[in-house]
Short mmCIF file of C-alpha atoms in Angstrom, two decimals:
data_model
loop_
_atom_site.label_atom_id
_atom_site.label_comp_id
_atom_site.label_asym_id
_atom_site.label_seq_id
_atom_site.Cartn_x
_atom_site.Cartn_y
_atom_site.Cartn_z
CA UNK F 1 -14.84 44.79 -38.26
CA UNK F 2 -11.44 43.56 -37.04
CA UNK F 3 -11.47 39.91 -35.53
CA UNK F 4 -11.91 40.31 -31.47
CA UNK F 5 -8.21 39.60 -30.18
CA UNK F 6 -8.54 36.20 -28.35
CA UNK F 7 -8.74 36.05 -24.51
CA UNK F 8 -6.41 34.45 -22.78
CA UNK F 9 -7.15 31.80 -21.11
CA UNK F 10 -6.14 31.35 -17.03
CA UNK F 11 -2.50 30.25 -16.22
CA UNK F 12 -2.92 26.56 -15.24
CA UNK F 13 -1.75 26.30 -11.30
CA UNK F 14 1.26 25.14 -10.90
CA UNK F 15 1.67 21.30 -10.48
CA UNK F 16 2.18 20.20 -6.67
CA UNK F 17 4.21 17.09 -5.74
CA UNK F 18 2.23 14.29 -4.19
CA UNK F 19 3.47 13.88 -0.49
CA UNK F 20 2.51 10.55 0.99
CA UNK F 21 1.62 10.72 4.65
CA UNK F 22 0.53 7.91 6.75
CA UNK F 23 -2.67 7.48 8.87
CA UNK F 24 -3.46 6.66 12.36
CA UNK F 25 -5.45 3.49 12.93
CA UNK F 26 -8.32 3.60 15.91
CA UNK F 27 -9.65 0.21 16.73
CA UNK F 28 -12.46 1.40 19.41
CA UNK F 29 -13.80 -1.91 21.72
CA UNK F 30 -17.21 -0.63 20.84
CA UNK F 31 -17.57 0.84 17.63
CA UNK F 32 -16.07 0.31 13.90
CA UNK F 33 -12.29 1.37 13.42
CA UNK F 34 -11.16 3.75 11.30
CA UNK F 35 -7.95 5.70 9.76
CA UNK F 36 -7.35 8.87 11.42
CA UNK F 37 -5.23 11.93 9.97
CA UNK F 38 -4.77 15.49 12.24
CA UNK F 39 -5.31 18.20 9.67
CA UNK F 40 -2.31 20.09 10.51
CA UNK F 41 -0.09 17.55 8.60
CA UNK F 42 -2.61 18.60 5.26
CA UNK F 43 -2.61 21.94 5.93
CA UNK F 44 1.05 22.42 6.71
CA UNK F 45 1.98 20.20 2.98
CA UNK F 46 -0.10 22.14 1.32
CA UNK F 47 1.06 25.41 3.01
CA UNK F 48 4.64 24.10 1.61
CA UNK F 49 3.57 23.55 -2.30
CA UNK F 50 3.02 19.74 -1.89
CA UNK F 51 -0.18 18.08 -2.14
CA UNK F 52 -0.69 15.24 0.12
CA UNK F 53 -1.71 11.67 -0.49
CA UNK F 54 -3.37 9.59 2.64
CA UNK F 55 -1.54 6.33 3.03
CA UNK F 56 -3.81 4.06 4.81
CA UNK F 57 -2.85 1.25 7.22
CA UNK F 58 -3.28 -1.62 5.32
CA UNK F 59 -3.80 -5.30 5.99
CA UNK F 60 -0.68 -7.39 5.83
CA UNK F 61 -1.79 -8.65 2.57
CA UNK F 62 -2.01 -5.61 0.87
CA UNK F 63 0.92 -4.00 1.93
CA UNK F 64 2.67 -3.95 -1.32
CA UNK F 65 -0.10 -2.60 -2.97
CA UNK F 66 0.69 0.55 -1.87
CA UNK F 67 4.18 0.55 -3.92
CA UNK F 68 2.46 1.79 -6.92
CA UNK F 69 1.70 4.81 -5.09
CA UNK F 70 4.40 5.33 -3.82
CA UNK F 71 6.38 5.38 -6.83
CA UNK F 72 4.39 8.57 -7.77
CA UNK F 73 5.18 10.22 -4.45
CA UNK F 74 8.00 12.63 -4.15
CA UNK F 75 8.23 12.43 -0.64
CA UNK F 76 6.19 11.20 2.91
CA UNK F 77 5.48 12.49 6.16
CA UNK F 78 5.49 9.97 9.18
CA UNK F 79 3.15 11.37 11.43
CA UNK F 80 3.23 11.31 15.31
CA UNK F 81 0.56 8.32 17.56
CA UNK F 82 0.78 6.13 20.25
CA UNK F 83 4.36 4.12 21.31
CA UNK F 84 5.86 1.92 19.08
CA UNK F 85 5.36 -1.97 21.15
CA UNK F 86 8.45 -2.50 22.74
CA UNK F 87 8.09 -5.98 21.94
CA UNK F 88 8.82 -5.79 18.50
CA UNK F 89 11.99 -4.41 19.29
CA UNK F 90 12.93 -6.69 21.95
CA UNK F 91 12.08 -4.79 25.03
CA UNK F 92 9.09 -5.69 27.73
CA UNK F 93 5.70 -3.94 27.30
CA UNK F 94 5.10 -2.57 30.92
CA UNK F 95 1.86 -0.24 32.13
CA UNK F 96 3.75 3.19 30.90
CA UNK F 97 4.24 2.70 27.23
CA UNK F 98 0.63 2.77 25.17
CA UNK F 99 1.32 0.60 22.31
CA UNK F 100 -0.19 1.58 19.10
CA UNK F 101 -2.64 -0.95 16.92
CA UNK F 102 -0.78 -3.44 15.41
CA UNK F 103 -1.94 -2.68 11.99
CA UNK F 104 -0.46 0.44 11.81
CA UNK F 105 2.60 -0.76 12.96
CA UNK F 106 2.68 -3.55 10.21
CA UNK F 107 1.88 -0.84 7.60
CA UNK F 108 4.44 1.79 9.04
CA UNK F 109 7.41 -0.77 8.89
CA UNK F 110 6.85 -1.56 5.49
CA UNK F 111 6.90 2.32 4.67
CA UNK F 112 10.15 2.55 6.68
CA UNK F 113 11.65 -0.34 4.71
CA UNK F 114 10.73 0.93 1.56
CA UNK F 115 12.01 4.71 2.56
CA UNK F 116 15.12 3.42 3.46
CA UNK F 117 15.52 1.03 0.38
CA UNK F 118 14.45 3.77 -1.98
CA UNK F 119 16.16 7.08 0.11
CA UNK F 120 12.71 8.66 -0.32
CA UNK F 121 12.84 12.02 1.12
CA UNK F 122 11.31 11.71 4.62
CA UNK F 123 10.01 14.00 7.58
CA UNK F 124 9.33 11.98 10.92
CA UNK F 125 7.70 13.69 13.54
CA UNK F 126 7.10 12.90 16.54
CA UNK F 127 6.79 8.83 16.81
CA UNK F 128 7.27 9.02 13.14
CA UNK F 129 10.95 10.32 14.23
CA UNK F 130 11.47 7.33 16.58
CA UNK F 131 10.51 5.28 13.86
CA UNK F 132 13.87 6.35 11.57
CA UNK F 133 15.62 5.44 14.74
CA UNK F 134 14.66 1.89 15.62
CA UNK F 135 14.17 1.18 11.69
CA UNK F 136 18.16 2.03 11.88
CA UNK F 137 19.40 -0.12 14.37
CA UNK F 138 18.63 2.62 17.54
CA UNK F 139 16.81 2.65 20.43
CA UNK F 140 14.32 4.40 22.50
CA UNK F 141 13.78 5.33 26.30
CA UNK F 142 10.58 3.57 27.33
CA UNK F 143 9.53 6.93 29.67
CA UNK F 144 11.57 9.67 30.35
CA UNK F 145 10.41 10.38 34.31
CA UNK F 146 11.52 6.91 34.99
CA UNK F 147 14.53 6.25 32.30
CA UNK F 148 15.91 9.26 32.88
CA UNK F 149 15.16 11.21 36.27
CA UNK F 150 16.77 14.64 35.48
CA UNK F 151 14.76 14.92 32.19
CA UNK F 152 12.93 18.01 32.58
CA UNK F 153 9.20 17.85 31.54
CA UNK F 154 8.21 16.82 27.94
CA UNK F 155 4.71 16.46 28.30
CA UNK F 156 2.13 18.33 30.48
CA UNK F 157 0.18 15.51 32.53
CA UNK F 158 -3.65 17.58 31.69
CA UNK F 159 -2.79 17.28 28.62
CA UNK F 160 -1.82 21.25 28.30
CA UNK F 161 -0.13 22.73 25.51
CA UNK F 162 4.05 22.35 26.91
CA UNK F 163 6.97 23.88 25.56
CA UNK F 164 10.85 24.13 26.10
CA UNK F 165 13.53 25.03 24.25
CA UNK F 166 15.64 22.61 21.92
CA UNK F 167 19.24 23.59 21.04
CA UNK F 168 20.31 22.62 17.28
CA UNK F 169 23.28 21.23 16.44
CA UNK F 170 25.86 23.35 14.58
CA UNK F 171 26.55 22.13 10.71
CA UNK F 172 23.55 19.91 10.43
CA UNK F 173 20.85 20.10 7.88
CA UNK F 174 18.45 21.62 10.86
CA UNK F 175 20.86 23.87 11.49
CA UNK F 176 20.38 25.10 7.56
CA UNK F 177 16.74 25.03 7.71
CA UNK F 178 15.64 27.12 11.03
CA UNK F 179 19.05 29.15 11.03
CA UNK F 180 18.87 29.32 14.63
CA UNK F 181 20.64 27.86 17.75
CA UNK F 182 17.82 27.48 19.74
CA UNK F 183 14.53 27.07 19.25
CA UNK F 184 11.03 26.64 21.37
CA UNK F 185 9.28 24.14 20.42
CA UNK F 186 5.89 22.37 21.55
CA UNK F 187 6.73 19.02 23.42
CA UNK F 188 4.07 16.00 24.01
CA UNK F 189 6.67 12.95 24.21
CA UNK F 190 7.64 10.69 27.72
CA UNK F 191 9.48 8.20 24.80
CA UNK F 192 13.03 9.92 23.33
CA UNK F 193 15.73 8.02 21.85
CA UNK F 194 18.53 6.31 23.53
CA UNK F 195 20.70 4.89 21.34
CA UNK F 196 21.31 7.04 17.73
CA UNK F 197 20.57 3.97 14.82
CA UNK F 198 23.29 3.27 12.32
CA UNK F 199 24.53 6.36 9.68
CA UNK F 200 22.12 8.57 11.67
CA UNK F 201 23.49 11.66 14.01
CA UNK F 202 21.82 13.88 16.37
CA UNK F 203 20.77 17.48 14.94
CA UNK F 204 18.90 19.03 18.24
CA UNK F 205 19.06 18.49 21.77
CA UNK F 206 16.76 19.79 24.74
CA UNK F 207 19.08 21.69 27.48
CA UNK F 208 18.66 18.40 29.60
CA UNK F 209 20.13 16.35 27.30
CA UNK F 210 16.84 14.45 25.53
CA UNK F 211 17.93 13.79 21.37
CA UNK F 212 15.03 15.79 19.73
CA UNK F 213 15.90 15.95 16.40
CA UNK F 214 17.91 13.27 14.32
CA UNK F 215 18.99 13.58 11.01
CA UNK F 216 20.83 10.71 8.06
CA UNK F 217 24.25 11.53 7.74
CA UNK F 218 23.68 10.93 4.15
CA UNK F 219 24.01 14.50 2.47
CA UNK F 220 21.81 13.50 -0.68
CA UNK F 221 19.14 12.41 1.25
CA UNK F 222 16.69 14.41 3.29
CA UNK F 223 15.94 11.90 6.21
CA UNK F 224 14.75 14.32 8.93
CA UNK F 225 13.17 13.78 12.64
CA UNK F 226 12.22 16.12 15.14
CA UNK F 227 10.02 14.79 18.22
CA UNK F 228 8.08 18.03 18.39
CA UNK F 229 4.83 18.60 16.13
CA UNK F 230 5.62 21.39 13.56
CA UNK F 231 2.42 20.87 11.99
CA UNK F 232 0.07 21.77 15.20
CA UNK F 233 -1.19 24.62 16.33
CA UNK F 234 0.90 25.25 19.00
CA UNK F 235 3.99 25.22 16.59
CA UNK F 236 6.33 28.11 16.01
CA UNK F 237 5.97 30.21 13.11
CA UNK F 238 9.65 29.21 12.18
CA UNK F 239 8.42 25.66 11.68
CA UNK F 240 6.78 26.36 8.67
CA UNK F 241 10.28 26.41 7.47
CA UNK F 242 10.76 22.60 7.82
CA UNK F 243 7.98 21.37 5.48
CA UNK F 244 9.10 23.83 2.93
CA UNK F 245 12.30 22.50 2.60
CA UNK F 246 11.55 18.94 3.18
CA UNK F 247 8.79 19.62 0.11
CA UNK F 248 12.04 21.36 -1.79
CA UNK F 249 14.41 18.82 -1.35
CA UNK F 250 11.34 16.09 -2.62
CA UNK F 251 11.23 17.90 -5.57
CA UNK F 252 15.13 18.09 -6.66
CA UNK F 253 15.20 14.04 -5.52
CA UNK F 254 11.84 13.87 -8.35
CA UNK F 255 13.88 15.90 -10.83
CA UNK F 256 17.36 14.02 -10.32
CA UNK F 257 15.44 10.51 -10.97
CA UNK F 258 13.55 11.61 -13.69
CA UNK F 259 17.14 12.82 -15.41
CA UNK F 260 18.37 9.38 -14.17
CA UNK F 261 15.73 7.08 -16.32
#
């Protein structure tokens, strides 16, 4: 009898690039804290061809721990929370602004120094966008209704889902990635930006005026913020778009220092 022709065996999957994403961190008075993580900012990586990796909030003393993993990371996601304290950035803490724990502020800072140090490829979204900002010499509007009186609504005050339109910004890398001029988004913010941080530039705008995307004016570096959340539920099906390319653009940056070495 002939030999039985060998099967072939299954196509191994193709091999997904880690994307770091940070975690909440929920202190409860009663209780014991923990890291939190919405599952749209999993879902929406892995809808993209990445594979995410939880960063934790670590203590201050193990902050450069992390490094290691990050240097096997192609790219992170700095998710949306609570206000960043004011105080930090020399501005009074006052009954409007909800300040987020203090150890995930210490552990997002370091992330933002090391993003910046290394140009890792970065998405910030919501907070996480206002982070880029202030990182890069900006600053932030401590509550819209009171900063800025003709603001329309960002946020609905039940807590309902809200949404307005945001206008994008001819020539910018947002521009390349929704291929639109306007865009509805979901909106959940009373914080926006103020003042635009050092080689950063504005790439969408509500029709009042409110910054709601920022971009680095670096072309080699994808260094994205938008203050709505295209990972929720409530997103538009366009913003599936914007993890694909920031999970595109982590890849080439992997490639180009791997060619580099």
């Amino acid at each position: 009898m002939p030999p039985r022709a060998k099967e072939k065996e299954p196509a191994a999957p193709p091999v997904r690039p880690l994307i770091a994403v940070n975690t909440d961190f929920i202190a409860p008075k009663n209780g014991v804290p923990f890291a939190k993580l919405n599952v749209g900012y999993i879902d929406a990586i892995l809808t993209a061809g990445g594979l995410p990796v939880v960063l934790p909030p670590l203590r201050k003393d193990n902050l450069a721990d992390i490094d290691a993993l990050l240097d096997q990371c192609a790219g992170i996601v700095l998710t949306g929370g609570a206000d960043m304290d004011p105080r930090r950035n020399g501005q009074p803490l006052t009954a409007v602004v909800n300040p987020m724990p203090g150890r995930r502020e210490d552990s997002d800072r370091y992330l933002l120094a090391k993003i910046f140090e290394r140009k890792i490829p970065v998405l910030g979204i919501g907070v996480g966008m206002q982070q880029l900002n202030v990182f890069a010499g900006g600053t932030l509007h401590m509550h819209l209704p009171a900063d800025n009186p003709k603001a329309l609504p960002h946020f609905d005050q039940t807590g309902a889902p809200h949404r307005h339109m945001v206008l994008i910004e001819e020539n910018t890398r947002l521009d390349d990635i929704y291929g639109t001029q306007e865009l509805r988004v979901n909106s959940t913010h009373h914080q926006a930006i103020n003042q635009m941080g050092k080689r950063m530039r504005v790439a969408a705008k509500a029709p009042d005026g409110v910054i709601e995307a920022i971009e680095s004016t670096d072309p080699n570096w994808f260094c994205v913020g938008v203050q709505w959340h295209p990972e929720a539920d409530t997103a538009s099906a366009l913003d599936v778009q914007i993890f694909e390319c920031f999970v595109q653009a982590a890849v080439r940056n992997s490639d180009v220092a791997l060619a580099a070495a």
